[in-house]
JSON list of C-alpha atoms and ligand atoms in Angstrom, two decimals:
[
{"chain": "A", "resi": 1, "resn": "UNK", "atom": "CA", "xyz": [274.74, 54.73, -10.80]},
{"chain": "A", "resi": 2, "resn": "UNK", "atom": "CA", "xyz": [273.61, 52.64, -13.56]},
{"chain": "A", "resi": 3, "resn": "UNK", "atom": "CA", "xyz": [273.70, 53.77, -17.02]},
{"chain": "A", "resi": 4, "resn": "UNK", "atom": "CA", "xyz": [270.84, 55.83, -18.19]},
{"chain": "A", "resi": 5, "resn": "UNK", "atom": "CA", "xyz": [269.46, 54.23, -21.63]},
{"chain": "A", "resi": 6, "resn": "UNK", "atom": "CA", "xyz": [269.05, 56.36, -24.40]},
{"chain": "A", "resi": 7, "resn": "UNK", "atom": "CA", "xyz": [266.38, 56.54, -27.24]},
{"chain": "A", "resi": 8, "resn": "UNK", "atom": "CA", "xyz": [267.85, 58.79, -30.15]},
{"chain": "A", "resi": 9, "resn": "UNK", "atom": "CA", "xyz": [265.54, 59.97, -32.40]},
{"chain": "A", "resi": 10, "resn": "UNK", "atom": "CA", "xyz": [266.78, 61.08, -35.83]},
{"chain": "A", "resi": 11, "resn": "UNK", "atom": "CA", "xyz": [265.40, 62.40, -39.30]},
{"chain": "A", "resi": 12, "resn": "UNK", "atom": "CA", "xyz": [268.58, 63.28, -41.07]},
{"chain": "A", "resi": 13, "resn": "UNK", "atom": "CA", "xyz": [272.50, 63.36, -40.96]},
{"chain": "A", "resi": 14, "resn": "UNK", "atom": "CA", "xyz": [272.92, 61.94, -37.15]},
{"chain": "A", "resi": 15, "resn": "UNK", "atom": "CA", "xyz": [275.91, 64.34, -36.49]},
{"chain": "A", "resi": 16, "resn": "UNK", "atom": "CA", "xyz": [274.49, 64.97, -32.96]},
{"chain": "A", "resi": 17, "resn": "UNK", "atom": "CA", "xyz": [273.87, 61.33, -32.65]},
{"chain": "A", "resi": 18, "resn": "UNK", "atom": "CA", "xyz": [277.76, 60.69, -33.75]},
{"chain": "A", "resi": 19, "resn": "UNK", "atom": "CA", "xyz": [278.27, 63.54, -30.97]},
{"chain": "A", "resi": 20, "resn": "UNK", "atom": "CA", "xyz": [276.66, 61.44, -28.09]},
{"chain": "A", "resi": 21, "resn": "UNK", "atom": "CA", "xyz": [278.18, 57.93, -29.29]},
{"chain": "A", "resi": 22, "resn": "UNK", "atom": "CA", "xyz": [281.64, 59.71, -29.31]},
{"chain": "A", "resi": 23, "resn": "UNK", "atom": "CA", "xyz": [281.01, 61.05, -25.71]},
{"chain": "A", "resi": 24, "resn": "UNK", "atom": "CA", "xyz": [279.86, 57.60, -24.76]},
{"chain": "A", "resi": 25, "resn": "UNK", "atom": "CA", "xyz": [282.72, 55.77, -26.05]},
{"chain": "A", "resi": 26, "resn": "UNK", "atom": "CA", "xyz": [285.48, 58.36, -24.80]},
{"chain": "A", "resi": 27, "resn": "UNK", "atom": "CA", "xyz": [283.91, 57.15, -21.30]},
{"chain": "A", "resi": 28, "resn": "UNK", "atom": "CA", "xyz": [282.42, 60.62, -20.73]},
{"chain": "A", "resi": 29, "resn": "UNK", "atom": "CA", "xyz": [278.38, 60.15, -20.45]},
{"chain": "A", "resi": 30, "resn": "UNK", "atom": "CA", "xyz": [276.91, 57.30, -18.17]},
{"chain": "A", "resi": 31, "resn": "UNK", "atom": "CA", "xyz": [274.75, 56.13, -20.84]},
{"chain": "A", "resi": 32, "resn": "UNK", "atom": "CA", "xyz": [274.38, 53.69, -23.48]},
{"chain": "A", "resi": 33, "resn": "UNK", "atom": "CA", "xyz": [272.14, 54.15, -26.76]},
{"chain": "A", "resi": 34, "resn": "UNK", "atom": "CA", "xyz": [269.82, 51.42, -26.26]},
{"chain": "A", "resi": 35, "resn": "UNK", "atom": "CA", "xyz": [267.85, 52.28, -29.79]},
{"chain": "A", "resi": 36, "resn": "UNK", "atom": "CA", "xyz": [268.03, 54.91, -32.56]},
{"chain": "A", "resi": 37, "resn": "UNK", "atom": "CA", "xyz": [265.02, 55.62, -34.10]},
{"chain": "A", "resi": 38, "resn": "UNK", "atom": "CA", "xyz": [264.98, 57.38, -37.33]},
{"chain": "A", "resi": 39, "resn": "UNK", "atom": "CA", "xyz": [261.72, 58.96, -38.97]},
{"chain": "A", "resi": 40, "resn": "UNK", "atom": "CA", "xyz": [263.58, 58.18, -42.48]},
{"chain": "A", "resi": 41, "resn": "UNK", "atom": "CA", "xyz": [264.48, 54.98, -43.79]},
{"chain": "A", "resi": 42, "resn": "UNK", "atom": "CA", "xyz": [267.65, 56.67, -45.78]},
{"chain": "A", "resi": 43, "resn": "UNK", "atom": "CA", "xyz": [269.00, 59.04, -42.95]},
{"chain": "A", "resi": 44, "resn": "UNK", "atom": "CA", "xyz": [272.78, 58.68, -42.70]},
{"chain": "A", "resi": 45, "resn": "UNK", "atom": "CA", "xyz": [272.42, 58.57, -38.95]},
{"chain": "A", "resi": 46, "resn": "UNK", "atom": "CA", "xyz": [271.14, 54.95, -39.40]},
{"chain": "A", "resi": 47, "resn": "UNK", "atom": "CA", "xyz": [274.25, 54.15, -41.00]},
{"chain": "A", "resi": 48, "resn": "UNK", "atom": "CA", "xyz": [276.25, 55.66, -38.04]},
{"chain": "A", "resi": 49, "resn": "UNK", "atom": "CA", "xyz": [274.17, 53.57, -35.45]},
{"chain": "A", "resi": 50, "resn": "UNK", "atom": "CA", "xyz": [275.09, 50.35, -37.48]},
{"chain": "A", "resi": 51, "resn": "UNK", "atom": "CA", "xyz": [278.67, 51.33, -37.66]},
{"chain": "A", "resi": 52, "resn": "UNK", "atom": "CA", "xyz": [278.52, 51.45, -33.90]},
{"chain": "A", "resi": 53, "resn": "UNK", "atom": "CA", "xyz": [276.82, 48.28, -33.28]},
{"chain": "A", "resi": 54, "resn": "UNK", "atom": "CA", "xyz": [273.62, 50.60, -32.19]},
{"chain": "A", "resi": 55, "resn": "UNK", "atom": "CA", "xyz": [270.42, 48.96, -32.64]},
{"chain": "A", "resi": 56, "resn": "UNK", "atom": "CA", "xyz": [268.27, 50.99, -34.93]},
{"chain": "A", "resi": 57, "resn": "UNK", "atom": "CA", "xyz": [264.79, 51.09, -36.55]},
{"chain": "A", "resi": 58, "resn": "UNK", "atom": "CA", "xyz": [262.89, 53.36, -39.11]},
{"chain": "A", "resi": 59, "resn": "UNK", "atom": "CA", "xyz": [259.69, 54.48, -38.03]},
{"chain": "A", "resi": 60, "resn": "UNK", "atom": "CA", "xyz": [258.13, 56.33, -41.06]},
{"chain": "A", "resi": 61, "resn": "UNK", "atom": "CA", "xyz": [255.11, 58.45, -40.55]},
{"chain": "A", "resi": 62, "resn": "UNK", "atom": "CA", "xyz": [253.50, 57.30, -43.86]},
{"chain": "A", "resi": 63, "resn": "UNK", "atom": "CA", "xyz": [253.37, 53.67, -43.05]},
{"chain": "A", "resi": 64, "resn": "UNK", "atom": "CA", "xyz": [250.79, 54.74, -40.27]},
{"chain": "A", "resi": 65, "resn": "UNK", "atom": "CA", "xyz": [247.55, 55.76, -40.65]},
{"chain": "A", "resi": 66, "resn": "UNK", "atom": "CA", "xyz": [247.56, 58.71, -38.46]},
{"chain": "A", "resi": 67, "resn": "UNK", "atom": "CA", "xyz": [249.77, 60.73, -35.86]},
{"chain": "A", "resi": 68, "resn": "UNK", "atom": "CA", "xyz": [248.46, 58.68, -32.80]},
{"chain": "A", "resi": 69, "resn": "UNK", "atom": "CA", "xyz": [249.66, 55.37, -34.57]},
{"chain": "A", "resi": 70, "resn": "UNK", "atom": "CA", "xyz": [252.90, 56.56, -35.58]},
{"chain": "A", "resi": 71, "resn": "UNK", "atom": "CA", "xyz": [253.42, 57.95, -31.89]},
{"chain": "A", "resi": 72, "resn": "UNK", "atom": "CA", "xyz": [252.31, 54.77, -30.39]},
{"chain": "A", "resi": 73, "resn": "UNK", "atom": "CA", "xyz": [254.78, 52.95, -32.76]},
{"chain": "A", "resi": 74, "resn": "UNK", "atom": "CA", "xyz": [257.52, 55.07, -31.44]},
{"chain": "A", "resi": 75, "resn": "UNK", "atom": "CA", "xyz": [256.46, 54.45, -27.72]},
{"chain": "A", "resi": 76, "resn": "UNK", "atom": "CA", "xyz": [256.71, 50.50, -28.66]},
{"chain": "A", "resi": 77, "resn": "UNK", "atom": "CA", "xyz": [260.32, 50.96, -29.59]},
{"chain": "A", "resi": 78, "resn": "UNK", "atom": "CA", "xyz": [261.02, 52.93, -26.82]},
{"chain": "A", "resi": 79, "resn": "UNK", "atom": "CA", "xyz": [259.62, 50.72, -24.08]},
{"chain": "A", "resi": 80, "resn": "UNK", "atom": "CA", "xyz": [260.76, 47.48, -26.09]},
{"chain": "A", "resi": 81, "resn": "UNK", "atom": "CA", "xyz": [264.46, 48.99, -25.28]},
{"chain": "A", "resi": 82, "resn": "UNK", "atom": "CA", "xyz": [263.80, 49.94, -22.02]},
{"chain": "A", "resi": 83, "resn": "UNK", "atom": "CA", "xyz": [264.51, 53.75, -22.84]},
{"chain": "A", "resi": 84, "resn": "UNK", "atom": "CA", "xyz": [264.77, 56.05, -19.87]},
{"chain": "A", "resi": 85, "resn": "UNK", "atom": "CA", "xyz": [265.62, 59.29, -21.66]},
{"chain": "A", "resi": 86, "resn": "UNK", "atom": "CA", "xyz": [264.29, 60.38, -25.06]},
{"chain": "A", "resi": 87, "resn": "UNK", "atom": "CA", "xyz": [266.56, 62.50, -26.89]},
{"chain": "A", "resi": 88, "resn": "UNK", "atom": "CA", "xyz": [265.05, 64.34, -30.23]},
{"chain": "A", "resi": 89, "resn": "UNK", "atom": "CA", "xyz": [268.69, 65.08, -32.23]},
{"chain": "A", "resi": 90, "resn": "UNK", "atom": "CA", "xyz": [267.19, 66.35, -35.49]},
{"chain": "A", "resi": 91, "resn": "UNK", "atom": "CA", "xyz": [263.85, 64.75, -35.15]},
{"chain": "A", "resi": 92, "resn": "UNK", "atom": "CA", "xyz": [261.64, 66.95, -37.58]},
{"chain": "A", "resi": 93, "resn": "UNK", "atom": "CA", "xyz": [258.65, 65.70, -36.69]},
{"chain": "A", "resi": 94, "resn": "UNK", "atom": "CA", "xyz": [256.37, 66.58, -33.54]},
{"chain": "A", "resi": 95, "resn": "UNK", "atom": "CA", "xyz": [256.56, 64.09, -30.82]},
{"chain": "A", "resi": 96, "resn": "UNK", "atom": "CA", "xyz": [253.03, 63.52, -29.67]},
{"chain": "A", "resi": 97, "resn": "UNK", "atom": "CA", "xyz": [251.38, 63.08, -26.01]},
{"chain": "A", "resi": 98, "resn": "UNK", "atom": "CA", "xyz": [251.57, 59.43, -26.61]},
{"chain": "A", "resi": 99, "resn": "UNK", "atom": "CA", "xyz": [255.33, 59.36, -26.02]},
{"chain": "A", "resi": 100, "resn": "UNK", "atom": "CA", "xyz": [255.44, 62.90, -23.74]},
{"chain": "A", "resi": 101, "resn": "UNK", "atom": "CA", "xyz": [253.03, 61.45, -21.18]},
{"chain": "A", "resi": 102, "resn": "UNK", "atom": "CA", "xyz": [254.78, 58.08, -20.96]},
{"chain": "A", "resi": 103, "resn": "UNK", "atom": "CA", "xyz": [257.93, 60.11, -20.37]},
{"chain": "A", "resi": 104, "resn": "UNK", "atom": "CA", "xyz": [257.30, 62.92, -18.54]},
{"chain": "A", "resi": 105, "resn": "UNK", "atom": "CA", "xyz": [260.20, 65.37, -18.04]},
{"chain": "A", "resi": 106, "resn": "UNK", "atom": "CA", "xyz": [262.25, 62.79, -20.21]},
{"chain": "A", "resi": 107, "resn": "UNK", "atom": "CA", "xyz": [261.93, 63.75, -23.71]},
{"chain": "A", "resi": 108, "resn": "UNK", "atom": "CA", "xyz": [264.70, 66.82, -24.62]},
{"chain": "A", "resi": 109, "resn": "UNK", "atom": "CA", "xyz": [265.02, 68.44, -27.96]},
{"chain": "A", "resi": 110, "resn": "UNK", "atom": "CA", "xyz": [267.76, 70.17, -29.66]},
{"chain": "A", "resi": 111, "resn": "UNK", "atom": "CA", "xyz": [267.08, 73.55, -31.55]},
{"chain": "A", "resi": 112, "resn": "UNK", "atom": "CA", "xyz": [269.63, 75.17, -33.96]},
{"chain": "A", "resi": 113, "resn": "UNK", "atom": "CA", "xyz": [268.81, 78.52, -32.69]},
{"chain": "A", "resi": 114, "resn": "UNK", "atom": "CA", "xyz": [268.08, 80.84, -29.11]},
{"chain": "A", "resi": 115, "resn": "UNK", "atom": "CA", "xyz": [264.58, 79.98, -28.71]},
{"chain": "A", "resi": 116, "resn": "UNK", "atom": "CA", "xyz": [261.86, 81.40, -28.34]},
{"chain": "A", "resi": 117, "resn": "UNK", "atom": "CA", "xyz": [263.94, 83.26, -31.66]},
{"chain": "A", "resi": 118, "resn": "UNK", "atom": "CA", "xyz": [263.21, 81.23, -34.80]},
{"chain": "A", "resi": 119, "resn": "UNK", "atom": "CA", "xyz": [261.23, 77.97, -34.05]},
{"chain": "A", "resi": 120, "resn": "UNK", "atom": "CA", "xyz": [260.75, 75.71, -36.79]},
{"chain": "A", "resi": 121, "resn": "UNK", "atom": "CA", "xyz": [262.51, 74.13, -39.44]},
{"chain": "A", "resi": 122, "resn": "UNK", "atom": "CA", "xyz": [265.17, 76.32, -40.75]},
{"chain": "A", "resi": 123, "resn": "UNK", "atom": "CA", "xyz": [266.16, 77.94, -37.52]},
{"chain": "A", "resi": 124, "resn": "UNK", "atom": "CA", "xyz": [269.66, 78.49, -39.03]},
{"chain": "A", "resi": 125, "resn": "UNK", "atom": "CA", "xyz": [268.69, 80.19, -42.12]},
{"chain": "A", "resi": 126, "resn": "UNK", "atom": "CA", "xyz": [266.17, 82.38, -40.30]},
{"chain": "A", "resi": 127, "resn": "UNK", "atom": "CA", "xyz": [268.34, 83.63, -37.89]},
{"chain": "A", "resi": 128, "resn": "UNK", "atom": "CA", "xyz": [270.78, 84.51, -40.67]},
{"chain": "A", "resi": 129, "resn": "UNK", "atom": "CA", "xyz": [267.98, 86.25, -43.03]},
{"chain": "A", "resi": 130, "resn": "UNK", "atom": "CA", "xyz": [266.61, 88.26, -40.20]},
{"chain": "A", "resi": 131, "resn": "UNK", "atom": "CA", "xyz": [270.35, 89.62, -39.69]},
{"chain": "A", "resi": 132, "resn": "UNK", "atom": "CA", "xyz": [270.87, 88.89, -35.82]},
{"chain": "A", "resi": 133, "resn": "UNK", "atom": "CA", "xyz": [274.53, 88.97, -34.87]},
{"chain": "A", "resi": 134, "resn": "UNK", "atom": "CA", "xyz": [273.79, 86.64, -32.35]},
{"chain": "A", "resi": 135, "resn": "UNK", "atom": "CA", "xyz": [272.07, 83.25, -32.63]},
{"chain": "A", "resi": 136, "resn": "UNK", "atom": "CA", "xyz": [273.02, 80.02, -30.97]},
{"chain": "A", "resi": 137, "resn": "UNK", "atom": "CA", "xyz": [271.63, 76.69, -29.69]},
{"chain": "A", "resi": 138, "resn": "UNK", "atom": "CA", "xyz": [268.63, 75.22, -27.50]},
{"chain": "A", "resi": 139, "resn": "UNK", "atom": "CA", "xyz": [268.39, 72.21, -25.44]},
{"chain": "A", "resi": 140, "resn": "UNK", "atom": "CA", "xyz": [264.79, 71.75, -23.75]},
{"chain": "A", "resi": 141, "resn": "UNK", "atom": "CA", "xyz": [262.09, 69.71, -22.50]},
{"chain": "A", "resi": 142, "resn": "UNK", "atom": "CA", "xyz": [259.67, 68.86, -25.49]},
{"chain": "A", "resi": 143, "resn": "UNK", "atom": "CA", "xyz": [256.23, 69.53, -25.05]},
{"chain": "A", "resi": 144, "resn": "UNK", "atom": "CA", "xyz": [252.95, 68.95, -26.79]},
{"chain": "A", "resi": 145, "resn": "UNK", "atom": "CA", "xyz": [253.94, 72.32, -29.56]},
{"chain": "A", "resi": 146, "resn": "UNK", "atom": "CA", "xyz": [257.25, 72.73, -31.76]},
{"chain": "A", "resi": 147, "resn": "UNK", "atom": "CA", "xyz": [260.07, 74.07, -29.75]},
{"chain": "A", "resi": 148, "resn": "UNK", "atom": "CA", "xyz": [258.52, 75.81, -26.85]},
{"chain": "A", "resi": 149, "resn": "UNK", "atom": "CA", "xyz": [259.02, 73.68, -23.83]},
{"chain": "A", "resi": 150, "resn": "UNK", "atom": "CA", "xyz": [261.36, 74.71, -20.71]},
{"chain": "A", "resi": 151, "resn": "UNK", "atom": "CA", "xyz": [264.84, 75.46, -21.97]},
{"chain": "A", "resi": 152, "resn": "UNK", "atom": "CA", "xyz": [267.39, 73.53, -20.26]},
{"chain": "A", "resi": 153, "resn": "UNK", "atom": "CA", "xyz": [270.72, 74.91, -21.92]},
{"chain": "A", "resi": 154, "resn": "UNK", "atom": "CA", "xyz": [271.53, 77.18, -24.03]},
{"chain": "A", "resi": 155, "resn": "UNK", "atom": "CA", "xyz": [274.79, 78.70, -25.59]},
{"chain": "A", "resi": 156, "resn": "UNK", "atom": "CA", "xyz": [275.41, 81.35, -28.09]},
{"chain": "A", "resi": 157, "resn": "UNK", "atom": "CA", "xyz": [276.68, 81.46, -31.55]},
{"chain": "A", "resi": 158, "resn": "UNK", "atom": "CA", "xyz": [277.96, 84.72, -33.19]},
{"chain": "A", "resi": 159, "resn": "UNK", "atom": "CA", "xyz": [277.10, 85.36, -36.70]},
{"chain": "A", "resi": 160, "resn": "UNK", "atom": "CA", "xyz": [279.63, 86.92, -38.71]},
{"chain": "A", "resi": 161, "resn": "UNK", "atom": "CA", "xyz": [279.39, 89.52, -41.55]},
{"chain": "A", "resi": 162, "resn": "UNK", "atom": "CA", "xyz": [279.19, 87.84, -44.90]},
{"chain": "A", "resi": 163, "resn": "UNK", "atom": "CA", "xyz": [278.46, 84.41, -43.44]},
{"chain": "A", "resi": 164, "resn": "UNK", "atom": "CA", "xyz": [276.95, 81.90, -45.92]},
{"chain": "A", "resi": 165, "resn": "UNK", "atom": "CA", "xyz": [274.48, 79.60, -44.32]},
{"chain": "A", "resi": 166, "resn": "UNK", "atom": "CA", "xyz": [276.98, 76.66, -44.69]},
{"chain": "A", "resi": 167, "resn": "UNK", "atom": "CA", "xyz": [279.56, 78.64, -42.55]},
{"chain": "A", "resi": 168, "resn": "UNK", "atom": "CA", "xyz": [277.08, 79.65, -39.93]},
{"chain": "A", "resi": 169, "resn": "UNK", "atom": "CA", "xyz": [275.82, 76.07, -39.68]},
{"chain": "A", "resi": 170, "resn": "UNK", "atom": "CA", "xyz": [279.16, 74.79, -39.36]},
{"chain": "A", "resi": 171, "resn": "UNK", "atom": "CA", "xyz": [279.47, 77.14, -36.28]},
{"chain": "A", "resi": 172, "resn": "UNK", "atom": "CA", "xyz": [275.91, 76.15, -34.64]},
{"chain": "A", "resi": 173, "resn": "UNK", "atom": "CA", "xyz": [276.62, 72.32, -35.37]},
{"chain": "A", "resi": 174, "resn": "UNK", "atom": "CA", "xyz": [279.87, 72.50, -33.33]},
{"chain": "A", "resi": 175, "resn": "UNK", "atom": "CA", "xyz": [278.28, 74.26, -30.59]},
{"chain": "A", "resi": 176, "resn": "UNK", "atom": "CA", "xyz": [275.27, 71.66, -30.66]},
{"chain": "A", "resi": 177, "resn": "UNK", "atom": "CA", "xyz": [277.77, 68.86, -30.29]},
{"chain": "A", "resi": 178, "resn": "UNK", "atom": "CA", "xyz": [278.95, 70.13, -27.16]},
{"chain": "A", "resi": 179, "resn": "UNK", "atom": "CA", "xyz": [275.91, 71.32, -25.63]},
{"chain": "A", "resi": 180, "resn": "UNK", "atom": "CA", "xyz": [273.28, 68.17, -26.20]},
{"chain": "A", "resi": 181, "resn": "UNK", "atom": "CA", "xyz": [275.66, 65.90, -24.62]},
{"chain": "A", "resi": 182, "resn": "UNK", "atom": "CA", "xyz": [276.17, 68.32, -21.91]},
{"chain": "A", "resi": 183, "resn": "UNK", "atom": "CA", "xyz": [272.53, 68.48, -21.23]},
{"chain": "A", "resi": 184, "resn": "UNK", "atom": "CA", "xyz": [272.00, 64.66, -21.17]},
{"chain": "A", "resi": 185, "resn": "UNK", "atom": "CA", "xyz": [275.17, 64.62, -18.46]},
{"chain": "A", "resi": 186, "resn": "UNK", "atom": "CA", "xyz": [273.51, 66.70, -16.49]},
{"chain": "A", "resi": 187, "resn": "UNK", "atom": "CA", "xyz": [270.26, 64.93, -16.57]},
{"chain": "A", "resi": 188, "resn": "UNK", "atom": "CA", "xyz": [271.66, 61.19, -16.18]},
{"chain": "A", "resi": 189, "resn": "UNK", "atom": "CA", "xyz": [273.72, 63.16, -13.07]},
{"chain": "A", "resi": 190, "resn": "UNK", "atom": "CA", "xyz": [270.44, 63.94, -11.75]},
{"chain": "A", "resi": 191, "resn": "UNK", "atom": "CA", "xyz": [271.65, 67.79, -11.80]},
{"chain": "A", "resi": 192, "resn": "UNK", "atom": "CA", "xyz": [268.63, 69.22, -13.40]},
{"chain": "A", "resi": 193, "resn": "UNK", "atom": "CA", "xyz": [265.72, 70.55, -11.31]},
{"chain": "A", "resi": 194, "resn": "UNK", "atom": "CA", "xyz": [262.28, 71.67, -13.18]},
{"chain": "A", "resi": 195, "resn": "UNK", "atom": "CA", "xyz": [259.72, 74.20, -11.52]},
{"chain": "A", "resi": 196, "resn": "UNK", "atom": "CA", "xyz": [257.21, 74.83, -14.02]},
{"chain": "A", "resi": 197, "resn": "UNK", "atom": "CA", "xyz": [259.06, 76.93, -17.11]},
{"chain": "A", "resi": 198, "resn": "UNK", "atom": "CA", "xyz": [262.16, 77.51, -14.75]},
{"chain": "A", "resi": 199, "resn": "UNK", "atom": "CA", "xyz": [264.82, 74.76, -15.00]},
{"chain": "A", "resi": 200, "resn": "UNK", "atom": "CA", "xyz": [267.92, 74.83, -12.87]},
{"chain": "A", "resi": 201, "resn": "UNK", "atom": "CA", "xyz": [271.38, 73.17, -12.71]},
{"chain": "A", "resi": 202, "resn": "UNK", "atom": "CA", "xyz": [272.42, 71.82, -9.44]},
{"chain": "A", "resi": 203, "resn": "UNK", "atom": "CA", "xyz": [276.25, 71.50, -8.53]},
{"chain": "A", "resi": 204, "resn": "UNK", "atom": "CA", "xyz": [277.92, 68.48, -8.09]},
{"chain": "A", "resi": 205, "resn": "UNK", "atom": "CA", "xyz": [277.53, 68.26, -4.55]},
{"chain": "A", "resi": 206, "resn": "UNK", "atom": "CA", "xyz": [273.90, 69.84, -4.18]},
{"chain": "A", "resi": 207, "resn": "UNK", "atom": "CA", "xyz": [271.90, 68.78, -1.37]},
{"chain": "A", "resi": 208, "resn": "UNK", "atom": "CA", "xyz": [268.76, 69.24, -3.35]},
{"chain": "A", "resi": 209, "resn": "UNK", "atom": "CA", "xyz": [267.42, 66.37, -5.66]},
{"chain": "A", "resi": 210, "resn": "UNK", "atom": "CA", "xyz": [267.10, 66.86, -9.60]},
{"chain": "A", "resi": 211, "resn": "UNK", "atom": "CA", "xyz": [265.02, 64.94, -11.71]},
{"chain": "A", "resi": 212, "resn": "UNK", "atom": "CA", "xyz": [264.97, 61.32, -11.74]},
{"chain": "A", "resi": 213, "resn": "UNK", "atom": "CA", "xyz": [265.92, 59.78, -14.90]},
{"chain": "A", "resi": 214, "resn": "UNK", "atom": "CA", "xyz": [267.02, 56.07, -14.49]},
{"chain": "A", "resi": 215, "resn": "UNK", "atom": "CA", "xyz": [264.37, 54.07, -12.57]},
{"chain": "B", "resi": 1, "resn": "GAR", "atom": "C1", "xyz": [270.68, 70.19, -35.91]},
{"chain": "B", "resi": 1, "resn": "GAR", "atom": "O1", "xyz": [271.03, 71.25, -36.36]},
{"chain": "B", "resi": 1, "resn": "GAR", "atom": "C2", "xyz": [269.19, 70.07, -35.08]},
{"chain": "B", "resi": 1, "resn": "GAR", "atom": "O2", "xyz": [269.22, 71.24, -34.53]},
{"chain": "B", "resi": 1, "resn": "GAR", "atom": "C3", "xyz": [268.08, 70.31, -35.92]},
{"chain": "B", "resi": 1, "resn": "GAR", "atom": "O3", "xyz": [268.31, 69.47, -37.19]},
{"chain": "B", "resi": 1, "resn": "GAR", "atom": "C4", "xyz": [269.73, 69.67, -37.22]},
{"chain": "B", "resi": 1, "resn": "GAR", "atom": "C5", "xyz": [269.90, 68.01, -37.22]},
{"chain": "B", "resi": 1, "resn": "GAR", "atom": "O4", "xyz": [271.25, 67.46, -37.40]},
{"chain": "B", "resi": 1, "resn": "GAR", "atom": "N1", "xyz": [266.92, 70.11, -35.39]},
{"chain": "B", "resi": 1, "resn": "GAR", "atom": "C6", "xyz": [265.62, 71.25, -35.85]},
{"chain": "B", "resi": 1, "resn": "GAR", "atom": "O5", "xyz": [265.94, 72.11, -36.66]},
{"chain": "B", "resi": 1, "resn": "GAR", "atom": "C7", "xyz": [264.57, 70.78, -34.92]},
{"chain": "B", "resi": 1, "resn": "GAR", "atom": "N2", "xyz": [263.43, 72.01, -35.24]},
{"chain": "B", "resi": 1, "resn": "GAR", "atom": "P1", "xyz": [272.06, 66.13, -37.47]},
{"chain": "B", "resi": 1, "resn": "GAR", "atom": "O6", "xyz": [271.05, 64.96, -38.04]},
{"chain": "B", "resi": 1, "resn": "GAR", "atom": "O7", "xyz": [273.30, 66.13, -37.87]},
{"chain": "B", "resi": 1, "resn": "GAR", "atom": "O8", "xyz": [272.25, 65.68, -36.09]}
]
């Protein structure tokens, strides 16, 4: 099976990018990262990419006159690098229809809460402040609004009494670092089916066909 070419979009630390890199380097994910695109020039994730010899670029919103041009600049990087699957791994801006329509069912997003609860930029803090006993992680297909697309995988994370935001965040990130590479693995293996909002995971030897990610 050809290796899926990933475009990983980040805005900050890039610990999830690192989890993907580690999984690939361990030979546990049949993919390569063709490009890392950061919405911030000083994102630590760019350093992580460089440390592993991965091609990267910053595409910054304020360098473009509107959201459409910003998204077209991202699309150009994805296409120039022949990306098959777009992974939003801590990318904190809305990805536009320019990218979504070029990559139908091939843009996935990571969110640090159990959607549809606690969407937005502060999923961990919002869950903690609300007082839930259980929060978690969601990987979903991106659509044209924040955090609303069909859910691919979720896992729960317990909230402990007297948790600080940092303590809870640590547990959430640990779960993210497992769940996001797993979702990518299932997609590149063609084991994800989508019927409207319903997503199913196919067994390894299923006769059914999943989404095609590599072309
Ligand atoms: C992750 O927790 C991710 O779920 C979150 O940003 C963090 C990025 O961490 N994304 C969102 O909140 C999107 N709404 P990382 O840069 O260390 O991978």
